[in-house]
Short mmCIF file of C-alpha atoms and ligand atoms in Angstrom, two decimals:
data_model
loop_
_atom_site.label_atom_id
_atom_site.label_comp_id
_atom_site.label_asym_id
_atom_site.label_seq_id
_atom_site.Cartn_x
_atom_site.Cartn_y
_atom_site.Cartn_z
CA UNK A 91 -98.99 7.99 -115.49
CA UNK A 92 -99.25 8.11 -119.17
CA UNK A 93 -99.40 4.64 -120.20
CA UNK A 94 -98.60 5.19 -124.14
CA UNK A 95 -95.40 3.14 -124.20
CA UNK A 96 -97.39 0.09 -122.63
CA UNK A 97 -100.58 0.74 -125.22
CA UNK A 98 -97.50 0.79 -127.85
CA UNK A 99 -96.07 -2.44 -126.20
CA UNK A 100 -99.61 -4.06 -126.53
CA UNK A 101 -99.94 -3.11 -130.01
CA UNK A 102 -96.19 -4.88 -130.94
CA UNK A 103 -97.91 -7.74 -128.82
CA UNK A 104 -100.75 -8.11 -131.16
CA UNK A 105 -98.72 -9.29 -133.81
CA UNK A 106 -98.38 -13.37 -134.39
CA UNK A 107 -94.66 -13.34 -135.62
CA UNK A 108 -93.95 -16.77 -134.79
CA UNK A 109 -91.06 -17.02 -137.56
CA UNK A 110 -91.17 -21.10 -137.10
CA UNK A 111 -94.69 -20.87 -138.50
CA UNK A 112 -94.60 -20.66 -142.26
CA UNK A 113 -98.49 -19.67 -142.13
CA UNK A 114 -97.33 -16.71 -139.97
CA UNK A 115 -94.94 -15.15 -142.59
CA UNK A 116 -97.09 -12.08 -143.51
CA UNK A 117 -97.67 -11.45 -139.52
CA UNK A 118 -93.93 -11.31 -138.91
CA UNK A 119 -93.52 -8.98 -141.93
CA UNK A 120 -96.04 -6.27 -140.74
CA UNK A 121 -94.61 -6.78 -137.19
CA UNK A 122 -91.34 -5.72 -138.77
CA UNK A 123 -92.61 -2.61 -140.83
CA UNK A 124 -94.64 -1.67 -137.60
CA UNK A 125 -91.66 -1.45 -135.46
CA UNK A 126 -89.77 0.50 -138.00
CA UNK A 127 -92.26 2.77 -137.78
CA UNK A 128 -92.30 2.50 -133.82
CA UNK A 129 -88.05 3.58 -134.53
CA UNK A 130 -89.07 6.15 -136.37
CA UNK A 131 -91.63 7.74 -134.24
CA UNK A 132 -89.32 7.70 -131.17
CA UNK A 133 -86.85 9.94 -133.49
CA UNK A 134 -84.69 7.27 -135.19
CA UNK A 135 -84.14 6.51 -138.46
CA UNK A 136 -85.69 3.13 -139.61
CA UNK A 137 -84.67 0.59 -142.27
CA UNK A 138 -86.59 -2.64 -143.10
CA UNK A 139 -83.85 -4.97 -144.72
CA UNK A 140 -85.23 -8.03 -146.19
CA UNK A 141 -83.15 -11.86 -145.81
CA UNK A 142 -83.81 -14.75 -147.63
CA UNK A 143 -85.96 -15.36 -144.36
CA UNK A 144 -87.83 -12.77 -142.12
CA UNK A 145 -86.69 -9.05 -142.35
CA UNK A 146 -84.17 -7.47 -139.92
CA UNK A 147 -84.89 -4.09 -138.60
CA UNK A 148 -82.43 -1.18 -138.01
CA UNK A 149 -83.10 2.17 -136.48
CA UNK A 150 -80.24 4.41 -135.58
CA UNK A 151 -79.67 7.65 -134.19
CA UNK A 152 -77.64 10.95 -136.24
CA UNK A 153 -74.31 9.81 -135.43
CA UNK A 154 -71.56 12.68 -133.47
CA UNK A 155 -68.18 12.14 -134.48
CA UNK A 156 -66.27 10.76 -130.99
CA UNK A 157 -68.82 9.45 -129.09
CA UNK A 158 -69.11 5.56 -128.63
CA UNK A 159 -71.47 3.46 -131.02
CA UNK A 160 -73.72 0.90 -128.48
CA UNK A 161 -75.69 -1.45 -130.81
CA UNK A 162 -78.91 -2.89 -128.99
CA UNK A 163 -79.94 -6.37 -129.95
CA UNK A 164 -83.34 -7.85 -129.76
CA UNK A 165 -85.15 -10.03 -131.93
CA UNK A 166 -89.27 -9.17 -132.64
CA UNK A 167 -89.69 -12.88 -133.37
CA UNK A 168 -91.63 -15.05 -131.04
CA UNK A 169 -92.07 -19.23 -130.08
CA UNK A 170 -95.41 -21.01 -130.98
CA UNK A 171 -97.93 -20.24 -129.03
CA UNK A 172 -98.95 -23.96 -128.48
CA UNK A 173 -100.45 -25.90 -126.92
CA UNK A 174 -102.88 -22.52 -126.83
CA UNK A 175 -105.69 -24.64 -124.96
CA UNK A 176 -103.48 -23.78 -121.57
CA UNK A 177 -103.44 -20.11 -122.39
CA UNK A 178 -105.89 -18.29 -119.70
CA UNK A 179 -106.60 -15.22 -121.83
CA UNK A 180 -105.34 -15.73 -125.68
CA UNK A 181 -101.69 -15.74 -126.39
CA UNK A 182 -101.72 -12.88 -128.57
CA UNK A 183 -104.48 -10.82 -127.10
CA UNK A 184 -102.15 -9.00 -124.21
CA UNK A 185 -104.08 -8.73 -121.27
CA UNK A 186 -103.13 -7.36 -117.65
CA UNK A 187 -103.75 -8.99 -114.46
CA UNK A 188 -102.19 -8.10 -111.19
CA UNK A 189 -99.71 -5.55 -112.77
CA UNK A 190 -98.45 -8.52 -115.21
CA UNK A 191 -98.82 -8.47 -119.35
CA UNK A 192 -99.69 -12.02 -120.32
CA UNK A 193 -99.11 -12.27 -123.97
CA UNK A 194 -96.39 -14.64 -126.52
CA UNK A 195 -93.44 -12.59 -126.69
CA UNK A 196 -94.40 -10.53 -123.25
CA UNK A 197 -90.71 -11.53 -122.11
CA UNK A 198 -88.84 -12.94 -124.65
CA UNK A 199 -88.65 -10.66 -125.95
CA UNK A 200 -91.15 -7.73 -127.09
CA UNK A 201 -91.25 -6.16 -123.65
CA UNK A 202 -87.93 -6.07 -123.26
CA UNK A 203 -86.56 -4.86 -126.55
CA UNK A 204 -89.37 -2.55 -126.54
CA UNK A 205 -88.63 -1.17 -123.49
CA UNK A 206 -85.10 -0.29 -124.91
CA UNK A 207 -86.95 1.43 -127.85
CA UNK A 208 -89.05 3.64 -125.40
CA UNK A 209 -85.99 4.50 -123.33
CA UNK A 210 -84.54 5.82 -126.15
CA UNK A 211 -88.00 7.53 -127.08
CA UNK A 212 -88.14 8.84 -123.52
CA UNK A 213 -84.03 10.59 -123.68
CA UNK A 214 -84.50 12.13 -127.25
CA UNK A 215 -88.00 13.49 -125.80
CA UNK A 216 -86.21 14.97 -122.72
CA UNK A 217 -82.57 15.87 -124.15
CA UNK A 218 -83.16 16.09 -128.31
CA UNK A 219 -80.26 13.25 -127.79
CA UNK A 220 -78.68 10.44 -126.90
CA UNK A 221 -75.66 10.25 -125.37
CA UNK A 222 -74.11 7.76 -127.71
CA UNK A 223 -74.67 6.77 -131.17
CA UNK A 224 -76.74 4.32 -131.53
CA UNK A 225 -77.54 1.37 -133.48
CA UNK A 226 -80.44 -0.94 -132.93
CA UNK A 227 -80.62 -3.75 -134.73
CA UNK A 228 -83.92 -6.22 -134.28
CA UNK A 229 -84.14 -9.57 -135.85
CA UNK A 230 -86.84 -11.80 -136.86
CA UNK A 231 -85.50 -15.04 -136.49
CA UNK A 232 -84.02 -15.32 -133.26
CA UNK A 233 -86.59 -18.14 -132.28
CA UNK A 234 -84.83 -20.43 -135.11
CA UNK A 235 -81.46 -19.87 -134.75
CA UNK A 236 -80.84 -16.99 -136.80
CA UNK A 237 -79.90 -18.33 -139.90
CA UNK A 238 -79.57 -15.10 -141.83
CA UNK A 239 -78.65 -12.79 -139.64
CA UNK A 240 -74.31 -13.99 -139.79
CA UNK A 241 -74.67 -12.72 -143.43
CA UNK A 242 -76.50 -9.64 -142.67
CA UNK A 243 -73.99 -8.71 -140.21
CA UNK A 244 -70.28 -10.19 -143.05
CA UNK A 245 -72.87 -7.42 -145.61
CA UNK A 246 -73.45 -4.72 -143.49
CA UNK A 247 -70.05 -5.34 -141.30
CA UNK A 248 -69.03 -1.55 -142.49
CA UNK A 249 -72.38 0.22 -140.85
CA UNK A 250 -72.88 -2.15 -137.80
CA UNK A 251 -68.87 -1.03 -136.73
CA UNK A 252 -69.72 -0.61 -132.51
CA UNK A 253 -67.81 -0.35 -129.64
CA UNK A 254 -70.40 -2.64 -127.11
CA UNK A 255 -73.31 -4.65 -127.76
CA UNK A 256 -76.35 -4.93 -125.37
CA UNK A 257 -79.04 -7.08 -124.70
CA UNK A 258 -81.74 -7.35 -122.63
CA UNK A 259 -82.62 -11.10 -123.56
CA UNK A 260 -82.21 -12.68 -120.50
CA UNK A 261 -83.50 -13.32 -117.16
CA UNK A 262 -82.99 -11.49 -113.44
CA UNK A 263 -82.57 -14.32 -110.52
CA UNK A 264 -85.41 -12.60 -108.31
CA UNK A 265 -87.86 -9.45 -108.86
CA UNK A 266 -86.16 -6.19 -108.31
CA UNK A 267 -82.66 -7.98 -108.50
CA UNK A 268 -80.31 -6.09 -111.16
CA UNK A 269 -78.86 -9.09 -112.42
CA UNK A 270 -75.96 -9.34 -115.30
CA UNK A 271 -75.25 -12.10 -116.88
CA UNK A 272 -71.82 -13.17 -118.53
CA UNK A 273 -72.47 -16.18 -119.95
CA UNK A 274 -74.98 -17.85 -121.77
CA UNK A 275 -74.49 -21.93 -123.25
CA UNK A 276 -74.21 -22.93 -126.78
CA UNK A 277 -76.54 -25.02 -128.41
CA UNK A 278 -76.44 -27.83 -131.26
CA UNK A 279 -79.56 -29.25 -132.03
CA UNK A 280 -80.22 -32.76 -134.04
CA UNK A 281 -83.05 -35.33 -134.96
CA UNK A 282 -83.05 -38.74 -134.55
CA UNK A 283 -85.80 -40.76 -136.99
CA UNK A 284 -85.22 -44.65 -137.33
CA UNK A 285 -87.35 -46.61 -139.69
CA UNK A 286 -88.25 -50.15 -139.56
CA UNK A 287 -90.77 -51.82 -141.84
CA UNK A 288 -91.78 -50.27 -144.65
CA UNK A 289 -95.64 -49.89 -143.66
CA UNK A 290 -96.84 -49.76 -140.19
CA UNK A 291 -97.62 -53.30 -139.07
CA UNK A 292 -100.53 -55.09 -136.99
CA UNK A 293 -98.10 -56.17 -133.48
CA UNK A 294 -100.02 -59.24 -133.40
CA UNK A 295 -99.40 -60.35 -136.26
CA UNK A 296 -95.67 -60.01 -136.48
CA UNK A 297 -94.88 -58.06 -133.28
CA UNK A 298 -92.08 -60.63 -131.82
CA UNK A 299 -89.94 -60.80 -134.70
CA UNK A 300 -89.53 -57.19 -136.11
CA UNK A 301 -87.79 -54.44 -134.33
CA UNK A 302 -90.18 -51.78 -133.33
CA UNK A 303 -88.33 -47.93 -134.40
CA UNK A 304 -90.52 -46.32 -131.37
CA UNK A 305 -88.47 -49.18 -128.55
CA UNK A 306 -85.06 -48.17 -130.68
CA UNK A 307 -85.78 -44.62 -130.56
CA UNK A 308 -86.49 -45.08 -126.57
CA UNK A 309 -83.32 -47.22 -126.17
CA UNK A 310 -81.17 -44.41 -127.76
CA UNK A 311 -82.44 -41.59 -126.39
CA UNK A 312 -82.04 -43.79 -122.85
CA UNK A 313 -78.71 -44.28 -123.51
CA UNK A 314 -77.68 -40.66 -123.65
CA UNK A 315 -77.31 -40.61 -119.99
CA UNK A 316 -75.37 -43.00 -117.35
CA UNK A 317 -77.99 -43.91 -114.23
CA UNK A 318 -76.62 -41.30 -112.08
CA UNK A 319 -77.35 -38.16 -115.16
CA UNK A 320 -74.13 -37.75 -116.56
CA UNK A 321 -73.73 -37.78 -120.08
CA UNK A 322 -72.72 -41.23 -121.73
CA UNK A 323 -71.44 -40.06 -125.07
CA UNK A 324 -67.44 -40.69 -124.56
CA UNK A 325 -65.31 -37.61 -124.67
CA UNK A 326 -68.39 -35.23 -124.45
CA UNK A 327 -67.49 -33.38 -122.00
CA UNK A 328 -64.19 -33.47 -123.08
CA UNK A 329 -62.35 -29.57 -122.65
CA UNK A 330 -64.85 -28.60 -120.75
CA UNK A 331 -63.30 -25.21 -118.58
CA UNK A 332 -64.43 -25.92 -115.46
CA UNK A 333 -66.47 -23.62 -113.11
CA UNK A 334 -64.17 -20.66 -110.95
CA UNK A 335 -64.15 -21.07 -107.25
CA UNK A 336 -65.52 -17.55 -107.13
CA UNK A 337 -68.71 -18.24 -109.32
CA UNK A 338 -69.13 -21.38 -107.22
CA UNK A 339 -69.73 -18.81 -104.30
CA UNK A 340 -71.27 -15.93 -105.77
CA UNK A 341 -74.51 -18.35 -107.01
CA UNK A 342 -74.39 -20.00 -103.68
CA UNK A 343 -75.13 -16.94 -102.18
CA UNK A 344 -77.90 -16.13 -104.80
CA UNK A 345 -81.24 -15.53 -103.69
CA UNK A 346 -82.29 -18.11 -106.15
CA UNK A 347 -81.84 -21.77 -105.80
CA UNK A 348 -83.03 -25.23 -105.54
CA UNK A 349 -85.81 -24.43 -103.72
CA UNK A 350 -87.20 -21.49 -106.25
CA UNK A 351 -86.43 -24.22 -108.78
CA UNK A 352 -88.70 -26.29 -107.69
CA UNK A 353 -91.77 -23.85 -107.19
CA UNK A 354 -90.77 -22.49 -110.48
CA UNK A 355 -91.06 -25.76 -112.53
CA UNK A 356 -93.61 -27.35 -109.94
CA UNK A 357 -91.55 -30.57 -110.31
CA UNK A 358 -91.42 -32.68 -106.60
CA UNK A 359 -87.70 -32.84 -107.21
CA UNK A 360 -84.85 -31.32 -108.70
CA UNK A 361 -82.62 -34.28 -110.49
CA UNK A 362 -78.92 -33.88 -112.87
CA UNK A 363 -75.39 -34.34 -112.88
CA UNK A 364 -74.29 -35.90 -109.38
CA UNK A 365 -71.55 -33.05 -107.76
CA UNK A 366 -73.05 -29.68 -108.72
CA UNK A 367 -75.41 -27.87 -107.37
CA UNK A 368 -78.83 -27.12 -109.73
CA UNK A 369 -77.67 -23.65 -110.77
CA UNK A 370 -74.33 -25.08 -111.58
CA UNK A 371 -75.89 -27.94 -113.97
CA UNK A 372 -77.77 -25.78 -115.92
CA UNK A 373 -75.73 -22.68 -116.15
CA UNK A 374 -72.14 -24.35 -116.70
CA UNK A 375 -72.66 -27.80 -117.38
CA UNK A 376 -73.56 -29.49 -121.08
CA UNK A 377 -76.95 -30.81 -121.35
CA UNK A 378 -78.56 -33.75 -123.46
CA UNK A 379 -82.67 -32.91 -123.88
CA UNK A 380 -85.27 -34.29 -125.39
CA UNK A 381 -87.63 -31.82 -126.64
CA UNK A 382 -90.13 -34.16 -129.09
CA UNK A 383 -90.71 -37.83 -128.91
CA UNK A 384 -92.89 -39.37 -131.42
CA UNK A 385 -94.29 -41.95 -133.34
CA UNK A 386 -97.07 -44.70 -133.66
CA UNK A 387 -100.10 -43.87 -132.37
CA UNK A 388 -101.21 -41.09 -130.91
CA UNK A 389 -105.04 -40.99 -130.81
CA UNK A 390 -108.09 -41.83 -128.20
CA UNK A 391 -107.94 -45.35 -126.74
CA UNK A 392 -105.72 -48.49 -128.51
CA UNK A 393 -104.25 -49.46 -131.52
CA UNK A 394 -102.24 -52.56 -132.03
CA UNK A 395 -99.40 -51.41 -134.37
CA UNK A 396 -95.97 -51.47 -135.06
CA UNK A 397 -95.31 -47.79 -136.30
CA UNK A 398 -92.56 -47.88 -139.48
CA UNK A 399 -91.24 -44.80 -138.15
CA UNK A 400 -90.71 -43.07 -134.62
CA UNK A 401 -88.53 -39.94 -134.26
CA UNK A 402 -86.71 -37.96 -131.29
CA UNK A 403 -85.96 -34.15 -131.48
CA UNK A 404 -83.03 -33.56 -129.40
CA UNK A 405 -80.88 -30.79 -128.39
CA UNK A 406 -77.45 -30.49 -126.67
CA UNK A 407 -76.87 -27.24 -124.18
CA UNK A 408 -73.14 -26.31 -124.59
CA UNK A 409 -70.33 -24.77 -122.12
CA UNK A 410 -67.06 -23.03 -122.81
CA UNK A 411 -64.67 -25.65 -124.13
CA UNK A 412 -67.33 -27.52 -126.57
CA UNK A 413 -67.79 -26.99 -129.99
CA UNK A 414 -71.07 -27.82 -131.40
CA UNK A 415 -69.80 -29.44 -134.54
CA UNK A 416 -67.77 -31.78 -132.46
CA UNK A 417 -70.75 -32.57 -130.24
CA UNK A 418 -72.68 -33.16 -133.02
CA UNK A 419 -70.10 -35.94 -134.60
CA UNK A 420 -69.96 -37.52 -131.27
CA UNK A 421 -73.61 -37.92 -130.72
CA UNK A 422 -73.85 -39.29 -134.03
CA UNK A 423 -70.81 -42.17 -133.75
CA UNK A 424 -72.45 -42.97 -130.28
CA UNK A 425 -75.78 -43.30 -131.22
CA UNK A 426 -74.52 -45.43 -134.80
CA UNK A 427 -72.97 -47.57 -132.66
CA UNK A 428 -75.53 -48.37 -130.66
CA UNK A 429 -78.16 -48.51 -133.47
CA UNK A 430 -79.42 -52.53 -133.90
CA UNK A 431 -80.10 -53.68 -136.20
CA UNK A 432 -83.51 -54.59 -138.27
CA UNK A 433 -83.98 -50.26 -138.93
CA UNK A 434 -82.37 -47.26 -140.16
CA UNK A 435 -81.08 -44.23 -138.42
CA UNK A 436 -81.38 -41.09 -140.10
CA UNK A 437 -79.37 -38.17 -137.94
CA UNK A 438 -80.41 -34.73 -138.89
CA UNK A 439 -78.63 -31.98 -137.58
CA UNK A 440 -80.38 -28.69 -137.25
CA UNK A 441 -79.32 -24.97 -135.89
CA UNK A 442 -76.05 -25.01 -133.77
CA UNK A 443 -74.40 -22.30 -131.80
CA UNK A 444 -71.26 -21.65 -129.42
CA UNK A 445 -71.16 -20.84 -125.77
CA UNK A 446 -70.43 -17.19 -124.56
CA UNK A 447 -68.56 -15.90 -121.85
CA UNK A 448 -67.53 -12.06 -121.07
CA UNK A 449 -65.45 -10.22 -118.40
CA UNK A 450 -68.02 -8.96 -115.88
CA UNK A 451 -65.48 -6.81 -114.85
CA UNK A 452 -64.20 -5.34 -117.55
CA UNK A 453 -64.88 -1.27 -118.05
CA UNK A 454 -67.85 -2.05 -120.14
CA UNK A 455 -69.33 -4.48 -117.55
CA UNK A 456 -68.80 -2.05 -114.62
CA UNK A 457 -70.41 0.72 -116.68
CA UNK A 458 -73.67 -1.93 -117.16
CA UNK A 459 -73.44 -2.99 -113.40
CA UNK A 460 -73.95 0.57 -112.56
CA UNK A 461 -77.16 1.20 -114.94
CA UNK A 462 -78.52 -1.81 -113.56
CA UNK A 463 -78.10 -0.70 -110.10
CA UNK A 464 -79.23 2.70 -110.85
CA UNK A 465 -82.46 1.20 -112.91
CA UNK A 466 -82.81 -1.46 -110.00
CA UNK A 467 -82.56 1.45 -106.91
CA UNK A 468 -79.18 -0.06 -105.58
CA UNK A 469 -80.28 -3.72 -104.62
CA UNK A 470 -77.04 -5.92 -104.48
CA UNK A 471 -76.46 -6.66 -108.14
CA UNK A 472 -76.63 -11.15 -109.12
CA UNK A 473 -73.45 -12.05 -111.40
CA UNK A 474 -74.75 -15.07 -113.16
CA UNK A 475 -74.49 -17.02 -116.51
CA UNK A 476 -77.75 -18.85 -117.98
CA UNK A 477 -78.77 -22.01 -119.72
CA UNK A 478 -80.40 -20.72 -122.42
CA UNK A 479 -78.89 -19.62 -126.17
CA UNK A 480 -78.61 -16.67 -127.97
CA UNK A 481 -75.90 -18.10 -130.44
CA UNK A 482 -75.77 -14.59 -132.48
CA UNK A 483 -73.60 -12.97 -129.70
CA UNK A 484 -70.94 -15.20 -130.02
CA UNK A 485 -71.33 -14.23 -133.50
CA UNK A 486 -71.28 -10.70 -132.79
CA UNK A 487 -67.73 -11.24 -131.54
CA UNK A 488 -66.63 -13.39 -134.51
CA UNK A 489 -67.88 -10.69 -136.94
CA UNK A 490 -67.53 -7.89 -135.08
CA UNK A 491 -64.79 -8.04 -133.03
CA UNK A 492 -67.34 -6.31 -130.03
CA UNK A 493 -68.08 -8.04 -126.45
CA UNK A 494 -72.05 -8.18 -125.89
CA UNK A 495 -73.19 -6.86 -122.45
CA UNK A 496 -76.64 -9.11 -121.00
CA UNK A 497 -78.80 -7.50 -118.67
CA UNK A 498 -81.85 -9.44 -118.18
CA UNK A 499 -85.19 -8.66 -117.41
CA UNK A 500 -87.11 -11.91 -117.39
CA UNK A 501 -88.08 -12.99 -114.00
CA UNK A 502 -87.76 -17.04 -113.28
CA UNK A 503 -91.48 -17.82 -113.54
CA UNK A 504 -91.43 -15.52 -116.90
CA UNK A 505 -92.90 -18.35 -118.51
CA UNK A 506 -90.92 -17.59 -121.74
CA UNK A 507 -91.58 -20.57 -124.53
CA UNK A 508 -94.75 -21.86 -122.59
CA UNK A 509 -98.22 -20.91 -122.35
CA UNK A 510 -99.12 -17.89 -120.11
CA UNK A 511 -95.84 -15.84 -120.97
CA UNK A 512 -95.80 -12.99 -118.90
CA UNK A 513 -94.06 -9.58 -117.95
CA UNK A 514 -94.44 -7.21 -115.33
CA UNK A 515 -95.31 -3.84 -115.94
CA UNK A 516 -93.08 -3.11 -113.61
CA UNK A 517 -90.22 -4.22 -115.28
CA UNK A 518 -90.84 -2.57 -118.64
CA UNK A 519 -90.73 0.37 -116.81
CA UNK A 520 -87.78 -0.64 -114.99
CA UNK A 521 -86.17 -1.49 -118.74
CA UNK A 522 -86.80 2.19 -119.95
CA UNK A 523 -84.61 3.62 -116.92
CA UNK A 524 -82.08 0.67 -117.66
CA UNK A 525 -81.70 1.71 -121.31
CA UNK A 526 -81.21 5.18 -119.92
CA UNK A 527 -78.90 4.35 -117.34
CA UNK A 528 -76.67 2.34 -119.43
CA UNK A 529 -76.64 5.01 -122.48
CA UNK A 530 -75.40 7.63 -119.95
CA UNK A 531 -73.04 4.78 -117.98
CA UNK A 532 -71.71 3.52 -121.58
CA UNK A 533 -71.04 7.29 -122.72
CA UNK A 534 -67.98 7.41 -120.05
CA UNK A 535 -66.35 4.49 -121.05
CA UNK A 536 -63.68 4.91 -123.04
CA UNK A 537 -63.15 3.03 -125.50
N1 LIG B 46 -84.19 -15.30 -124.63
C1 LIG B 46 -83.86 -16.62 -125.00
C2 LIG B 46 -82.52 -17.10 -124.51
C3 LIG B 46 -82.37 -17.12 -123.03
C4 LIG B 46 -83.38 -17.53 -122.21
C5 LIG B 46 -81.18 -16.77 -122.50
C6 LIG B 46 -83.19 -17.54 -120.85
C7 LIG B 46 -80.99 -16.81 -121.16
C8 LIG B 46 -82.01 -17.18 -120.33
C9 LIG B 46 -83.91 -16.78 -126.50
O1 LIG B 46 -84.98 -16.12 -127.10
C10 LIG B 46 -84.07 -18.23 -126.82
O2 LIG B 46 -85.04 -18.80 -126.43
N2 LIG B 46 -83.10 -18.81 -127.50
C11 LIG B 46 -83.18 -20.16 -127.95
C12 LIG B 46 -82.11 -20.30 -129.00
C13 LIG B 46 -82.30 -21.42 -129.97
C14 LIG B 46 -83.64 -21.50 -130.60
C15 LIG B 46 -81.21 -21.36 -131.02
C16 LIG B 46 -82.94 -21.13 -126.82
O3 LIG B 46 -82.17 -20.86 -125.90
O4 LIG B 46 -83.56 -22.20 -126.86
ZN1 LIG B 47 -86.78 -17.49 -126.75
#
């Protein structure tokens, strides 16, 4: 088989364009300017547009007057690759073993936007064209809450004008499963830092009668949960639209469960809200996580100190019926409240962004059930939501008026934002017939 999409893939793989990083800026420049040139050579036209951050990239096709506009999102940005010690070949060194790419990005989401790219390449190699007009549009800062891109799209509103958005972000509930997924939760993310005494302090010396920030910070971030796992902040999960009886049965029939859960994460036990099932928690219930704890020390063996400051990175997973804004001023009376006192809380909030939910059913999502079984050889096709965020698409409605269509091709031990990220080959090829599919599927649909 010619392999010179996957040598291609490799190549985007190389790049380190962690946009978090600030080190990293130059690397997630060239990555952009390479994949223009990627558009390009695949028979696109290919604009670099710089933001006040990284660069977005747009390729589109020669439009034909009455055919239906698709814009394909993607974003060419990646996570850290830390901690890179658990790496088993080097994050951005993209190496195959057993049929699977290991490599930062692999899944979320190089292989897969790339994969749309070389579907594309592969129809206007076969056909001279597409059967829609197309717009792709790949961002750079995805990983950090696209903070640029809402602008981009109120400046370039005129030019982005589609009829559907797709996006091949997300995950499939089992290999070879076509899976589409309608809903994806919000996000509003905030920092907690309380400061006691103005230097760190020896804990013998005065441990006893100042309050340590590092016990406060535990107590608060304890306190974001009842004993059972239900969120304590009053009124939190206020509005929230409760799950349909159908969805209820459709994931209980998935092939994906508690059990896969468990293998997945290698935790002994699965643990959450008491009265839904695991799938249920994370795909249409609100979340409270802590994803850094810090302060005092952290180095080999003991220290007796009182740290001056300790710190909690939190973020909040949100389902139709919350607004993030809201969350965010609840958290924050909740946790003033409960503050003691003896030290300072300092609440900063950080990225935010609404849940999403689409019609499945609708003409559009019938027209990307079909590519998907088409791409996926008729297996019975998953209707799911997800936990994770891409807050842009609810965006993409708000600005664009245009529903956004997710067909995922991350499997569940994908390994997406942890060392040893990984995509099968397999399903990059299985992308490339799904872009092709869905072009064809989405040119019938009227609009
Ligand atoms: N591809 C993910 C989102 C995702 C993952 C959706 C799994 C569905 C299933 C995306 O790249 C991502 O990681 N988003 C961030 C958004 C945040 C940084 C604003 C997330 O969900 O944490
Ligand atoms: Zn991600």
């Amino acid at each position: 088989m010619d392999d010179t999409a996957l040598r291609s893939l490799f190549d985007f793989l190389r790049f380190p364009s962690v946009s978090t990083d600030p080190a990293r800026r130059g690397s997630v420049a060239d990555c952009a300017a390479w994949l223009a040139q990627q558009m390009r050579e695949a028979g696109l036209s290919a604009e670099v547009y710089p933001t006040p951050g990284h660069p977005v990239v747009v390729g589109r096709n020669k439009p034909t007057p009455g055919l239906p506009t698709v814009l394909i999102y993607g974003h060419y940005d990646v996570q850290p690759e830390d901690p890179v010690s658990e790496w088993e070949t080097p994050p951005f060194e993209p190496t195959v073993r057993n049929g699977v790419i290991f490599a930062r990005g692999a899944t979320d989401n190089k292989g897969q936007i790339f994969a749309h790219l070389q579907g594309v390449a592969a129809t206007l190699r076969e056909h001279g064209r597409l059967p829609v007009n197309l717009i792709m549009l790949v961002e750079g800062e995805e990983e950090i809450g696209s903070p640029n891109l809402q602008a981009f799209l109120q400046e370039h509103r005129e030019s982005l004008g589609c009829d559907v958005i797709a996006v091949s972000d997300t995950g499939m509930v089992a290999p070879g499963v076509p899976t589409l997924t309608y809903g994806l939760r919000g996000i509003a993310a905030m920092e907690l830092r309380v400061k006691g005494p103005s230097v760190d302090l020896h804990s013998g010396i005065y441990g006893g009668a100042v309050r340590n920030p590092a016990t406060v910070v535990a107590q608060l971030v304890a306190s974001l949960h009842d004993s059972e796992g239900r969120i304590a902040v009053p009124e939190f999960c206020d509005g929230v639209v409760p799950l349909e009886d159908w969805e209820r049965q459709a994931w209980a029939k998935l092939p994906f469960g508690d059990a896969q859960l468990r293998e997945v994460t290698g935790v002994p036990s699965l643990a959450g809200e008491p009265g839904f099932t695991a799938l249920e928690r994370i795909w249409a219930r609100p979340t409270a996580e802590v994803n850094g704890l810090g302060g005092g020390f952290q180095g080999v063996g003991t220290k007796t100190v009182i740290p001056k400051e300790a710190f909690a990175k939190l973020t909040f997973r949100l389902v139709p019926g919350q607004d993030p804004e809201r969350i965010l001023d609840l958290a924050e009376a909740y946790l003033r409240k409960r503050c003691p006192e003896g030290v300072e809380l300092e609440l900063i909030r950080g990225h935010s962004g609404k849940p999403y939910v689409v019609d499945p059913h609708s003409a559009c999502g019938k027209a990307a059930q079909d590519a998907l079984r088409r791409a996926f050889r008729g297996r019975d096709l998953a209707l799911i939501r997800e936990g994770g965020s891409i807050p842009i698409i609810n965006t993409f409605k708000e600005e664009l008026g245009v529903d956004t269509l997710l067909l995922g091709l991350a499997l569940p031990d994908c390994r997406a934002h942890a060392p040893n990220e990984n995509f099968p080959v397999e399903n990059f090829y299985a992308g490339m017939a799904l872009n092709q599919a869905l072009l064809e599927e989405l040119a019938r649909v009227r609009f």
